Tab-separated table of C-alpha atoms and ligand atoms in Angstrom:
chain	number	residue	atom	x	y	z
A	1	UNK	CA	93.268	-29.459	-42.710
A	2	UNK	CA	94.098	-29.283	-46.498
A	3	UNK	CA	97.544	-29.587	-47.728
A	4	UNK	CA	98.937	-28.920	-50.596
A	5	UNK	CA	102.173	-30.528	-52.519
A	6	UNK	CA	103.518	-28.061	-54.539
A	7	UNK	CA	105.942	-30.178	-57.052
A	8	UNK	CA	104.727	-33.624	-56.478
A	9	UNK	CA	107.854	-35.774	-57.854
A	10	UNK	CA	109.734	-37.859	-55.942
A	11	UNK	CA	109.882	-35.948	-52.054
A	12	UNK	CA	106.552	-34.330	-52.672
A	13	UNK	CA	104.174	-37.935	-53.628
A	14	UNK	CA	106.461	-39.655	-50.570
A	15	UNK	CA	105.642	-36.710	-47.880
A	16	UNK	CA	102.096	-36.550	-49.677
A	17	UNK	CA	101.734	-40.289	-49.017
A	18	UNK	CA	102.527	-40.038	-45.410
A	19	UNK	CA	100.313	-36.900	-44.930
A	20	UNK	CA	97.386	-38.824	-46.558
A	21	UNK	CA	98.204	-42.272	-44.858
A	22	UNK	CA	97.281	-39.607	-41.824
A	23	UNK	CA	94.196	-38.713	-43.360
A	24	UNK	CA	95.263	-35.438	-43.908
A	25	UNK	CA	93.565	-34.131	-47.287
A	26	UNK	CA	96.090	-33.640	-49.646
A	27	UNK	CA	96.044	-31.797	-52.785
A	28	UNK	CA	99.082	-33.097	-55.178
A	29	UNK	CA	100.369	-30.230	-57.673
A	30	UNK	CA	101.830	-31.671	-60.911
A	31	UNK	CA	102.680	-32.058	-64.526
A	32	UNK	CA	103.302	-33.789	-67.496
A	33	UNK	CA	103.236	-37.290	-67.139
A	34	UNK	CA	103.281	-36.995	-63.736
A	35	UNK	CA	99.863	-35.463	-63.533
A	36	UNK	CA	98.433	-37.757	-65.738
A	37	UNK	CA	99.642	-41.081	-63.816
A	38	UNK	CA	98.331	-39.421	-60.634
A	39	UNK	CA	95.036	-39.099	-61.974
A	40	UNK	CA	94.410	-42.178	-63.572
A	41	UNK	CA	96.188	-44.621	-61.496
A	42	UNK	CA	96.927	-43.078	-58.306
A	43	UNK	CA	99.684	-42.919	-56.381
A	44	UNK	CA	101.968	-45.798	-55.802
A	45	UNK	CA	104.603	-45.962	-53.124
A	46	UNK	CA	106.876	-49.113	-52.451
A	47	UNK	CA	110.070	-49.715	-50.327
A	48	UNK	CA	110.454	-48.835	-46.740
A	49	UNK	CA	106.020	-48.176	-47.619
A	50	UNK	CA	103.670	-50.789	-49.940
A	51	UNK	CA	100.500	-48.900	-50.262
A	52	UNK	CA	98.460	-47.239	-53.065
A	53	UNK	CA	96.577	-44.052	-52.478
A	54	UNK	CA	93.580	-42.708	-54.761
A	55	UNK	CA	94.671	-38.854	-54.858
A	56	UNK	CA	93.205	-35.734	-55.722
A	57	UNK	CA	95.818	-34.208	-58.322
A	58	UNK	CA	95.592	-30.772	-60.245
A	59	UNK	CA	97.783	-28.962	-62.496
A	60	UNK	CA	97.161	-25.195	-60.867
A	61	UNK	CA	97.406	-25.068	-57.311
A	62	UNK	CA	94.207	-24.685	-55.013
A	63	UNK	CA	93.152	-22.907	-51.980
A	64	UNK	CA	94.706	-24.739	-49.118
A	65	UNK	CA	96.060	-24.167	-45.323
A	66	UNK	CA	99.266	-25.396	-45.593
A	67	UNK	CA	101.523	-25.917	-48.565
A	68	UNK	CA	104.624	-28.366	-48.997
A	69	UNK	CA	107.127	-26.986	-51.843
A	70	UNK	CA	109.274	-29.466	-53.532
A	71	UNK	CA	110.002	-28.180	-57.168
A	72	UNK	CA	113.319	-28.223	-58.193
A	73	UNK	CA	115.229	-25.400	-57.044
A	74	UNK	CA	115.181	-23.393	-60.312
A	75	UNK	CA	111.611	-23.937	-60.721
A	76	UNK	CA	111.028	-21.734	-57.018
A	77	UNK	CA	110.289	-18.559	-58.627
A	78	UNK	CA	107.530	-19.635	-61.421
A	79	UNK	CA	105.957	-21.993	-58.667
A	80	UNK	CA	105.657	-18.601	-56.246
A	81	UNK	CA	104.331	-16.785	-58.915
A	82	UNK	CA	101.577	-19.664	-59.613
A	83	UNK	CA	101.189	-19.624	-55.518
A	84	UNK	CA	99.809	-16.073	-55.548
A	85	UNK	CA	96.706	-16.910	-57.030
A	86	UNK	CA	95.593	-19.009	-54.413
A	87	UNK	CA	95.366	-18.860	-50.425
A	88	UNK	CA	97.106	-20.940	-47.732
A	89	UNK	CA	98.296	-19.685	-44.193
A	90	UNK	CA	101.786	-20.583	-44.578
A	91	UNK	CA	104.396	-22.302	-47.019
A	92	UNK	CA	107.255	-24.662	-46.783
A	93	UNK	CA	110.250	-25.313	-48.614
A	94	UNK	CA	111.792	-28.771	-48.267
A	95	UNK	CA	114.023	-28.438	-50.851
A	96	UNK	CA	118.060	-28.463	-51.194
A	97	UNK	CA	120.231	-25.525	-52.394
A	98	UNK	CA	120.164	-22.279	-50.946
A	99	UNK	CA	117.707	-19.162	-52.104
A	100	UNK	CA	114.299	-20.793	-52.544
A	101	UNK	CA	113.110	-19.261	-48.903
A	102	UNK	CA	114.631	-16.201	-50.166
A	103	UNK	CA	112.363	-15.968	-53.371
A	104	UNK	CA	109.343	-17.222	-51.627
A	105	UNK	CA	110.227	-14.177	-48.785
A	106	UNK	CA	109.596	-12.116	-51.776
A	107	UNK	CA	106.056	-13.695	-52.294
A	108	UNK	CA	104.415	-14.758	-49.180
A	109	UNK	CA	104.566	-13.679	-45.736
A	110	UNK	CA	104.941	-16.844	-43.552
A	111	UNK	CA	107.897	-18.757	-45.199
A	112	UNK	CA	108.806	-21.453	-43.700
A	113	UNK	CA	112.284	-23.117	-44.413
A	114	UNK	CA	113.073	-26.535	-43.839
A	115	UNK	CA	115.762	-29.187	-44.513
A	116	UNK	CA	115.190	-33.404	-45.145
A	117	UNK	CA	116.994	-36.114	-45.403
A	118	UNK	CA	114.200	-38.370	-46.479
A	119	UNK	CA	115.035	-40.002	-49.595
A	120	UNK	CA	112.531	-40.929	-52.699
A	121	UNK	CA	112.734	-41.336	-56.012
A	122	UNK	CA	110.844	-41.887	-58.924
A	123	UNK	CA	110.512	-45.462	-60.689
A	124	UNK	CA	108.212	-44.208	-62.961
A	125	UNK	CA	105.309	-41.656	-63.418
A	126	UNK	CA	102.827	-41.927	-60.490
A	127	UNK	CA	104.953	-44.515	-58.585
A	128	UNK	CA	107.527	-42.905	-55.884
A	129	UNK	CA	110.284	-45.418	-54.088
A	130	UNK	CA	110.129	-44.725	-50.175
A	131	UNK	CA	114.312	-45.057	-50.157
A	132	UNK	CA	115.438	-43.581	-46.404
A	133	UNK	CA	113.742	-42.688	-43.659
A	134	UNK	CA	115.466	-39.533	-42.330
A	135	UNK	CA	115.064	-36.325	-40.441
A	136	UNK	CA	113.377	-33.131	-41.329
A	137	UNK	CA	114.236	-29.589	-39.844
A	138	UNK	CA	111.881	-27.165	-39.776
A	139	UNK	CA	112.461	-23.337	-38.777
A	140	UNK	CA	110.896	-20.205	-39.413
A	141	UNK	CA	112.107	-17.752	-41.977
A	142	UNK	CA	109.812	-15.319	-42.653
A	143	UNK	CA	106.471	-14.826	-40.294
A	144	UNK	CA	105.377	-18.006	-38.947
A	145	UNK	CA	104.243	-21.255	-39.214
A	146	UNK	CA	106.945	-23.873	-38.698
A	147	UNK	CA	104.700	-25.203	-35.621
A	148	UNK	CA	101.982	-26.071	-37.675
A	149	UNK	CA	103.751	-27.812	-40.216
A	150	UNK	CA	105.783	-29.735	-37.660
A	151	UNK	CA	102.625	-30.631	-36.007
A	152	UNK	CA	101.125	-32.160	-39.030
A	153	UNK	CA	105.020	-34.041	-39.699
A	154	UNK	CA	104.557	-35.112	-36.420
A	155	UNK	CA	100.904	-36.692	-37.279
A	156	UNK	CA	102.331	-38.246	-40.554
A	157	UNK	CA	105.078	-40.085	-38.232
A	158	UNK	CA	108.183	-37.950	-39.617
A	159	UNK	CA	110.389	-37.291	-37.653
A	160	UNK	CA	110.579	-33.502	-37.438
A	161	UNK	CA	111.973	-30.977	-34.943
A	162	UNK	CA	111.620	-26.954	-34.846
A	163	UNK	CA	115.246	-25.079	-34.697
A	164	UNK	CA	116.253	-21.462	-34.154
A	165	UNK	CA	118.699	-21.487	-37.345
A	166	UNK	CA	116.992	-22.928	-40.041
A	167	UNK	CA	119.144	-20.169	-42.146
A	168	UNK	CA	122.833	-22.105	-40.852
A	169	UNK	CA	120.933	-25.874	-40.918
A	170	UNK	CA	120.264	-24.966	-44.954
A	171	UNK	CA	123.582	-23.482	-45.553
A	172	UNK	CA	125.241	-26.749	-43.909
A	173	UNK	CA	123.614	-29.146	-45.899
A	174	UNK	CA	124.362	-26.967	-48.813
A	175	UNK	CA	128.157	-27.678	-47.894
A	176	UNK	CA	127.736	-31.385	-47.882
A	177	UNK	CA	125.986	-31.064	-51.638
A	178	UNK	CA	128.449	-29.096	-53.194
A	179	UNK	CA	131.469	-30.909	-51.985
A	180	UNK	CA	129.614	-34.492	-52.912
A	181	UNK	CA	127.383	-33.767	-55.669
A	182	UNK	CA	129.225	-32.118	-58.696
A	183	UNK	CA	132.146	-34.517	-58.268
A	184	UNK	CA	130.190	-37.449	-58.520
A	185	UNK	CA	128.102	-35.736	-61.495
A	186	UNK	CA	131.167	-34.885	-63.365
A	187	UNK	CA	133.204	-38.662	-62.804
A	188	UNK	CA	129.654	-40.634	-62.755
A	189	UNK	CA	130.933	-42.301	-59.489
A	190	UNK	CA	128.587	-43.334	-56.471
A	191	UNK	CA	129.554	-41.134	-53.377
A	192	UNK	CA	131.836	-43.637	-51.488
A	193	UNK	CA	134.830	-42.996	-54.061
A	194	UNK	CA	135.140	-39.622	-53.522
A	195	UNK	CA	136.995	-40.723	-50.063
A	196	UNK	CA	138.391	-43.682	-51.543
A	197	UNK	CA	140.248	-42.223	-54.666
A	198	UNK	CA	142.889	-39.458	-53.582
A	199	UNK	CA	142.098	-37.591	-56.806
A	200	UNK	CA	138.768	-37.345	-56.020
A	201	UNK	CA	139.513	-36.479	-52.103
A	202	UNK	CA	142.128	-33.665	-53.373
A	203	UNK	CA	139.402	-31.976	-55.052
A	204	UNK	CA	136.844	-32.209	-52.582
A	205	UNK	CA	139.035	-31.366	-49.584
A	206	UNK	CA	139.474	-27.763	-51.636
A	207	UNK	CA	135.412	-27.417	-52.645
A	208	UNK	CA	135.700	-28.223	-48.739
A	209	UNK	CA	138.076	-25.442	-47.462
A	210	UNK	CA	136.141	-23.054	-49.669
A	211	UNK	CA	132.617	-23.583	-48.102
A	212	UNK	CA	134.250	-23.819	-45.000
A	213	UNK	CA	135.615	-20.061	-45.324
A	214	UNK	CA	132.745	-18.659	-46.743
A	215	UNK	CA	130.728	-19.979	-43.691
A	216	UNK	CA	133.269	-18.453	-41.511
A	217	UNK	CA	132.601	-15.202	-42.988
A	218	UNK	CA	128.872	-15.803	-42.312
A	219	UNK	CA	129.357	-16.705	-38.577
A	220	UNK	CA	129.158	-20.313	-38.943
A	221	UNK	CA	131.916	-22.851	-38.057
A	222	UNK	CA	131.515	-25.861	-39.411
A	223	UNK	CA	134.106	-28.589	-40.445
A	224	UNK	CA	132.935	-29.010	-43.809
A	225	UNK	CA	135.460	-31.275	-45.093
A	226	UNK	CA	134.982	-33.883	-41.835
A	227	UNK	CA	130.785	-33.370	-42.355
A	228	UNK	CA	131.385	-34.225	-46.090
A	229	UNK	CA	133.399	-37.313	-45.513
A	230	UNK	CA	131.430	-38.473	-43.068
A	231	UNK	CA	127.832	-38.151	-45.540
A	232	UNK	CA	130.093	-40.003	-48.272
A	233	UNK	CA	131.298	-42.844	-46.166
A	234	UNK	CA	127.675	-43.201	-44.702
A	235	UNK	CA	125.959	-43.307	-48.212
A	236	UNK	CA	128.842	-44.331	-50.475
A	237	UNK	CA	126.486	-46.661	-52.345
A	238	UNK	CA	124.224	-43.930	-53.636
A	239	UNK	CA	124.194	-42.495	-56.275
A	240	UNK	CA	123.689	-38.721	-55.841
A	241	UNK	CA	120.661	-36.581	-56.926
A	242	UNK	CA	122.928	-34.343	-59.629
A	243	UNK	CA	124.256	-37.579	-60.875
A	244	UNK	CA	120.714	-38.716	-60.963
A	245	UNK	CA	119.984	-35.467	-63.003
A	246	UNK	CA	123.127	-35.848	-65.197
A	247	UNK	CA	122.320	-39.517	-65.806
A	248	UNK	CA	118.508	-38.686	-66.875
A	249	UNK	CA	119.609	-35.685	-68.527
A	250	UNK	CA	118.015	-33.238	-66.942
A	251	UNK	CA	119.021	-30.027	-65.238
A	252	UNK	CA	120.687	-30.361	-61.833
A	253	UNK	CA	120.363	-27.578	-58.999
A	254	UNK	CA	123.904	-27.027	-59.350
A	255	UNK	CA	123.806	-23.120	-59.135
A	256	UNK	CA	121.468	-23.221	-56.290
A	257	UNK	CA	124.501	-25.239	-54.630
A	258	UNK	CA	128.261	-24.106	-55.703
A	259	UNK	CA	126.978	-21.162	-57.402
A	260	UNK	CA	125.589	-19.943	-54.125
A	261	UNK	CA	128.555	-20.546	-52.364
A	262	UNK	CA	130.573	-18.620	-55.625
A	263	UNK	CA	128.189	-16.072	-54.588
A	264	UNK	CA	128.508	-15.543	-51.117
A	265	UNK	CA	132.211	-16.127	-51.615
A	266	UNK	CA	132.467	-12.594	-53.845
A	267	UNK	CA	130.239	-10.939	-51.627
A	268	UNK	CA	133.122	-11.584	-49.358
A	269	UNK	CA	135.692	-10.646	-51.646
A	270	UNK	CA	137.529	-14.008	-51.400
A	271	UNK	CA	138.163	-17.138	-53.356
A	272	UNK	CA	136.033	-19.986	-54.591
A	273	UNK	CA	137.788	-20.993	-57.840
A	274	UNK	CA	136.509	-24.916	-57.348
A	275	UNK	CA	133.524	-24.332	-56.537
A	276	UNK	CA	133.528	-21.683	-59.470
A	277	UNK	CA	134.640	-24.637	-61.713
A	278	UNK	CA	132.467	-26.968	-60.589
A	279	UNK	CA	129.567	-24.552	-61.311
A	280	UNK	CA	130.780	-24.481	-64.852
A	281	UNK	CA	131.679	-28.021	-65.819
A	282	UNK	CA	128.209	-29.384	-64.495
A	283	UNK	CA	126.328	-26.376	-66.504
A	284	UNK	CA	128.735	-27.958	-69.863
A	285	UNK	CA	127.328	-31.319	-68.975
A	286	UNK	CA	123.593	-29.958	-68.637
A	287	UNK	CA	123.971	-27.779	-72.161
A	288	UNK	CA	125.371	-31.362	-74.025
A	289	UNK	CA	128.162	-29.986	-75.344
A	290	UNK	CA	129.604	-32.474	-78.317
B	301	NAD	N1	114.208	-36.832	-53.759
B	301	NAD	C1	114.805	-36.770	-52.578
B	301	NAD	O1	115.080	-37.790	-51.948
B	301	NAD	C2	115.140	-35.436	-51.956
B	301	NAD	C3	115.612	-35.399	-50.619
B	301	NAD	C4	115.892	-34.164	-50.029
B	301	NAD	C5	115.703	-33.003	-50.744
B	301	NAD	N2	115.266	-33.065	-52.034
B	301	NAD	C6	115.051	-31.797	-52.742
B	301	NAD	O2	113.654	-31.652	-52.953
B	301	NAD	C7	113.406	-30.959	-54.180
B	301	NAD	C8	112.570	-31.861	-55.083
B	301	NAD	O3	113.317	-33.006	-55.403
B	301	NAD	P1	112.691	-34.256	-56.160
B	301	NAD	O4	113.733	-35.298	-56.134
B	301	NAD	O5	111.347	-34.550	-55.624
B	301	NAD	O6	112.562	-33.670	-57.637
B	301	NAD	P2	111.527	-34.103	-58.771
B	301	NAD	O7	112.054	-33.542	-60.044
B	301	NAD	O8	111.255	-35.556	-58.680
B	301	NAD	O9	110.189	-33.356	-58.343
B	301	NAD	C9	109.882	-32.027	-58.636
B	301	NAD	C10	108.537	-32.050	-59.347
B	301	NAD	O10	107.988	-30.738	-59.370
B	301	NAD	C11	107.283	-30.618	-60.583
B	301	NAD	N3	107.049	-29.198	-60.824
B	301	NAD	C12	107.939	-28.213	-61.048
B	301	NAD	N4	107.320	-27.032	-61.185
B	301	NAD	C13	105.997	-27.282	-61.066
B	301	NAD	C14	104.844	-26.465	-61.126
B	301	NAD	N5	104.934	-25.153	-61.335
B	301	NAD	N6	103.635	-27.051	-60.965
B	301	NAD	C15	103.536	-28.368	-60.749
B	301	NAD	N7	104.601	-29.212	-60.672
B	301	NAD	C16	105.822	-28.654	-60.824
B	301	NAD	C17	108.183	-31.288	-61.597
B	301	NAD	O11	107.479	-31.591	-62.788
B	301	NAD	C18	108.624	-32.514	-60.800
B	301	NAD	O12	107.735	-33.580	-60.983
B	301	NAD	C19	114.794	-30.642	-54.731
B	301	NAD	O13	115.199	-29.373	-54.306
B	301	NAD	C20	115.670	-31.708	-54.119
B	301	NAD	O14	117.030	-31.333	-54.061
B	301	NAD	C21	114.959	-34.249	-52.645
B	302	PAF	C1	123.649	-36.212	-49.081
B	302	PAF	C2	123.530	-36.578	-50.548
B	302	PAF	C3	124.683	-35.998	-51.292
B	302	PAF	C4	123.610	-38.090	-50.533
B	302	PAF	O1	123.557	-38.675	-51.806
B	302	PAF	C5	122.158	-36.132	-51.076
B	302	PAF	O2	121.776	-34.912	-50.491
B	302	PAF	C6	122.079	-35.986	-52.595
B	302	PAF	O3	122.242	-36.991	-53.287
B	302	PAF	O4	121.826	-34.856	-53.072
C-alpha cells in the first residue's frame, strides 16, 4: 500500500512517521527547505516519538493508493491541481478551516474529509516535534474511501473513528478556531487568557454567538461559546497555530476560518460583524502594514 503526504510540514512528516513506523510505504510531498532536509537527512521526529526515518521525498506528487493532504488551507486548490496528474484511489484532507473538501470535490471523486487533533510542529527543516497525541475523524464526503484510510490510521496506532457528519465535525472545530485563534493572533497571548481577561472573553463570547447562529441556520446546535472555553482552558498554555503563523510571519488560514463563517453568515442574510473584523485585522497583520 503506497501513501502519499501531500504537504509534508509539521501534521504531514508526524502522520508520515507513524504510517512508515507501520511499514506502510510512504511517499512525502514537499518543498523548499523542507524537501531538501528530507532528502539529505531524513526525517526526524522527537517528543511523545524519538526515531529517525530514511524517506523517500519528491517535489511532484507520484502515483499512489491513498493520499494524506496537509497543505495549508489556501494552498488546497494548486495542490488539487498538481494531484490530477497522478493516480490514487482516494484522498484525504486533514486539515483545519472549512472548504478544502469542497475544492478537492471539484477535482477528485472519492474525497474524503477528516478532522485531527494531533499536534506537531516544526523545529526545523526535516525535524517535526510529536506535541499531542489526539483524535482523528474521518467521514466520507464525496464517493468513498474513509474505511480505507481509517484502516491504515488504525495500523499506524492513531486513534481514528468513521462518522456520518464529517460535514458538522469540520464546521465545529471551525467554531473553536475562529473564536480562539484570531484573538490570540491579534493580542499575541497563549489561549488560556482569552478566559482569564474579561476583555478578551467579551470579544470571544460575540465571535461565539455568531458561529453559534450561523450553525443554527445550518441545522447544527452547538454551544460554541461553552466548546470554546472549554478548548482554551484545556490548552491555555499553547500557543495557537495563527499565532504561530503571525509570530513566523507567514500567512494564517484565517479566511478559511472567520471568513467562512462571514460567508455562510451572508448567505443567511444575518450578522457576523466580529468575525468580519477579525477576518480583517489578521489579513492587516499578514500584509505588514507600518
Ligand atoms: N500542525 C498541527 O498540529 C495541526 C493539527 C491539526 C490540523 N492542522 C492543519 O493541517 C494543515 C497543515 O498544517 P501544518 O501545521 O502541517 O502546516 P505546515 O505549513 O507545517 O505544512 C504544510 C506544508 O505543505 C507544504 N506545501 C504546500 N503546498 C505544497 C505543494 N503544492 N507541494 C508540496 N508541498 C506543499 C508547505 O511547504 C508546508 O511545508 C493546516 O490546515 C493546519 O491547520 C495542523
Ligand atoms: C484548538 C487550537 C486552537 C488549540 O491551540 C488549535 O486548533 C490551533 O492552535 O489551531
Amino acid at each position: 500500500m503506497k501513501i502519499q503526504i501531500m504537504g509534508a510540514g509539521a501534521l504531514g512528516s508526524l502522520f508520515g512517521a507513524l504510517l512508515l513506523k507501520a511499514g506502510f510505504d510512504v511517499v512525502f510531498v514537499a518543498r523548499g527547505e523542507q524537501l531538501k532536509a528530507l532528502q539529505s537527512r531524513g526525517l526526524e521526529v522527537s517528543g511523545l516519538m524519538e526515531e529517525h526515518f530514511d524517506v523517500t521525498a519528491v517535489s511532484e506528487p507520484v502515483d499512489a493508493d491513498l493520499v494524506f493532504l496537509t497543505v495549508k488551507a489556501y494552498d488546497t486548490e494548486n495542490a488539487a491541481r498538481q494531484l490530477e496528474k497522478v493516480r490514487f484511489r482516494a484522498i484525504c484532507s486533514l486539515q483545519n478551516g472549512v472548504g478544502n473538501e469542497d475544492i478537492l470535490a471539484r477535482h477528485f471523486d472519492n474525497v474524503v474529509g477528516g478532522v485531527t487533533t494531533y499536534g506537531a510542529n516544526l523545529r526545523e527543516p526535516g525535524h517535526v516535534i510529536y506535541a499531542g497525541e489526539g483524535m482523528t475523524l474521518l467521514g466520507n464526503f464525496k464517493g468513498s474511501g474513509a474505511e480505507d484510510f481509517e484502516l491504515v490510521l488504525r495500523e499506524a496506532g492513531v486513534n481514528v473513528e468513521v462518522v456520518e457528519d464529517i460535514e458538522r465535525r469540520i464546521w465545529e472545530k471551525a467554531c473553536i478556531n475562529a473564536v480562539i485563534n484570531p484573538i490570540t493572533a491579534v493580542c499575541r497571548v497563549r489561549n488560556g487568557k482569552i478566559v482569564e481577561v474579561p476583555e478578551l472573553w467579551d470579544v470571544a463570547r460575540r465571535i461565539a454567538g455568531e458561529c453559534r447562529e450561523v450553525m443554527s441556520r445550518m441545522g447544527y446546535d452547538v454551544d460554541v461559546e461553552r466548546a470554546a472555553k472549554d478548548v482554551a482552558v484545556r490548552t491555555s498554555m499553547n500557543r495557537s497555530s495563527m499565532l504561530q503563523d503571525i509570530e513566523k510571519g507567514r500567512r494564517t488560514e484565517i479566511e478559511f476560518i472567520n471568513g467562512a463563517f462571514v460567508r455562510k453568515a451572508r448567505e443567511f442574510g444575518i450578522d457576523a460583524t466580529y468575525n468580519e473584523i477579525m477576518v480583517k485585522l489578521v489579513r492587516g497583520i499578514e500584509l505588514g502594514v507600518d
